[in-house]
Short mmCIF file of C-alpha atoms in Angstrom, two decimals:
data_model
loop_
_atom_site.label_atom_id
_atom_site.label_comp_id
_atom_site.label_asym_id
_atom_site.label_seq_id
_atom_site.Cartn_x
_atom_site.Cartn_y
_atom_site.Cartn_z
CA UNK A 1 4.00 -0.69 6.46
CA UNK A 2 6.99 -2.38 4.78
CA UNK A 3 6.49 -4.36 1.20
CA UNK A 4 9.55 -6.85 0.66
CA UNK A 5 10.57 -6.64 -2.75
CA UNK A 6 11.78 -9.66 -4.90
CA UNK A 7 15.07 -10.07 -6.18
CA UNK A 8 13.75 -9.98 -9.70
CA UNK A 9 11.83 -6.43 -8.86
CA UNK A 10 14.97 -4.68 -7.24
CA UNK A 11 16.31 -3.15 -10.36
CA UNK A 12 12.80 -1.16 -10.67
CA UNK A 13 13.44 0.42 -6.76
CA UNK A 14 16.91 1.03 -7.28
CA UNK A 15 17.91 -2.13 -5.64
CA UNK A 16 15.57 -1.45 -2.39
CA UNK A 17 14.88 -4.57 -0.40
CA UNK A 18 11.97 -3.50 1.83
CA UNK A 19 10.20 0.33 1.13
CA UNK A 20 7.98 1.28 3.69
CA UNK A 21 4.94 3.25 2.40
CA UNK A 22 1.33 4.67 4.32
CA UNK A 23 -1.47 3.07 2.70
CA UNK A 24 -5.00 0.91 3.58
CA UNK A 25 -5.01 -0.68 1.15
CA UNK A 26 -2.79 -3.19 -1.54
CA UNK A 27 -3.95 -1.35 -4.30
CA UNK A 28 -2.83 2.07 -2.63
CA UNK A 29 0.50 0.56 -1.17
CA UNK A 30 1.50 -0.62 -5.47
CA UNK A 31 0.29 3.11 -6.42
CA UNK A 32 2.24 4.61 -4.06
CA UNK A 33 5.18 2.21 -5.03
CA UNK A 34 4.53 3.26 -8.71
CA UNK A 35 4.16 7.23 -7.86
CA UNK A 36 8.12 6.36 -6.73
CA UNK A 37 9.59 3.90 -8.78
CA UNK A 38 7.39 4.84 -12.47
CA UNK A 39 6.34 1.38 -13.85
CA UNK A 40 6.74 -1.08 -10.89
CA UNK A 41 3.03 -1.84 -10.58
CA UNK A 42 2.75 -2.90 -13.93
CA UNK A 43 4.99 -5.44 -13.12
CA UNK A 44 2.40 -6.92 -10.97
CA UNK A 45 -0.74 -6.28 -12.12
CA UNK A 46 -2.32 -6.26 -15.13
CA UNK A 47 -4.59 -4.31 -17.13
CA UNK A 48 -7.35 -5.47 -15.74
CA UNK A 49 -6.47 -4.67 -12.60
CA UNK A 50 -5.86 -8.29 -11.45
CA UNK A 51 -2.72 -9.78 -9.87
CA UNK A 52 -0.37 -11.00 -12.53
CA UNK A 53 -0.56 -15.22 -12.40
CA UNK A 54 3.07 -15.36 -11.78
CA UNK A 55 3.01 -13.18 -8.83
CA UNK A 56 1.70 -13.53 -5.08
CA UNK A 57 0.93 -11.28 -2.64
CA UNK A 58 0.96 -11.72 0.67
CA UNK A 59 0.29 -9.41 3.75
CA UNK A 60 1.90 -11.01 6.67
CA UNK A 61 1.59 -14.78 6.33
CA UNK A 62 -1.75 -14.95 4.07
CA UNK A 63 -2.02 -14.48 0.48
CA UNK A 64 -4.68 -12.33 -1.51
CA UNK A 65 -5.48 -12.08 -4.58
CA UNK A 66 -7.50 -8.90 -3.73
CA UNK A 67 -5.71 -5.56 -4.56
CA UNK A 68 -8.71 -4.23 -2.23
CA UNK A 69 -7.59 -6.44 0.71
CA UNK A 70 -6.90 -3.95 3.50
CA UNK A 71 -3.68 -3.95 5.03
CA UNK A 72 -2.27 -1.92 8.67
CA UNK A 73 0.78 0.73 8.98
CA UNK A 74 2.33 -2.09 10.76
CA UNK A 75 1.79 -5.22 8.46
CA UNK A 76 4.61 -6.36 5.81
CA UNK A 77 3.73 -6.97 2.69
CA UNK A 78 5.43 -9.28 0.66
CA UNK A 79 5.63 -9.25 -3.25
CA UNK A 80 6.88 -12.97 -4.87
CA UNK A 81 7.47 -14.08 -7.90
CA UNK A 82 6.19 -17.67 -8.78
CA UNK A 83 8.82 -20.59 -9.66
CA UNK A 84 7.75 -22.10 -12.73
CA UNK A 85 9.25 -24.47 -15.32
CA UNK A 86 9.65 -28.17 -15.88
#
């Protein structure tokens, strides 16, 4: 599958865009991203093992919040950062 990688997270996969990576799951796509590029994951998840608050994750158009959500060799998976401020 191919994960989209913010802007913010590019300087952590040497300025990579989209990576495409074999996994069923979220959790296994982020560890293989992290096997890679050493310390990206912990950019997104904590811990705990829970998504970070100012991140999202979607796979295709729906969001999870599950790093157990399964995902297909031929979904996209898209990593955000949330907009905050005021």
């Amino acid at each position: 599958m191919t994960v989209h990688i913010p802007s913010a997270l590019q300087s952590y996969t040497a300025q990579q865009r989209e990576i495409e990576v074999t996994a069923a799951t979220v959790a296994e796509a982020l560890s293989e991203l992290n096997r890679r590029y050493p310390g990206f994951r912990f950019r997104i998840v904590t811990e705990q093992d829970t998504v970070r608050p100012h991140m999202r994750i979607f796979v295709n158009e729906t969001q999870t919040f599950q790093l157990n959500a399964s995902i297909q060799q031929e979904d996209h998976v898209y990593i955000v950062c949330a907009l905050s401020g005021g």
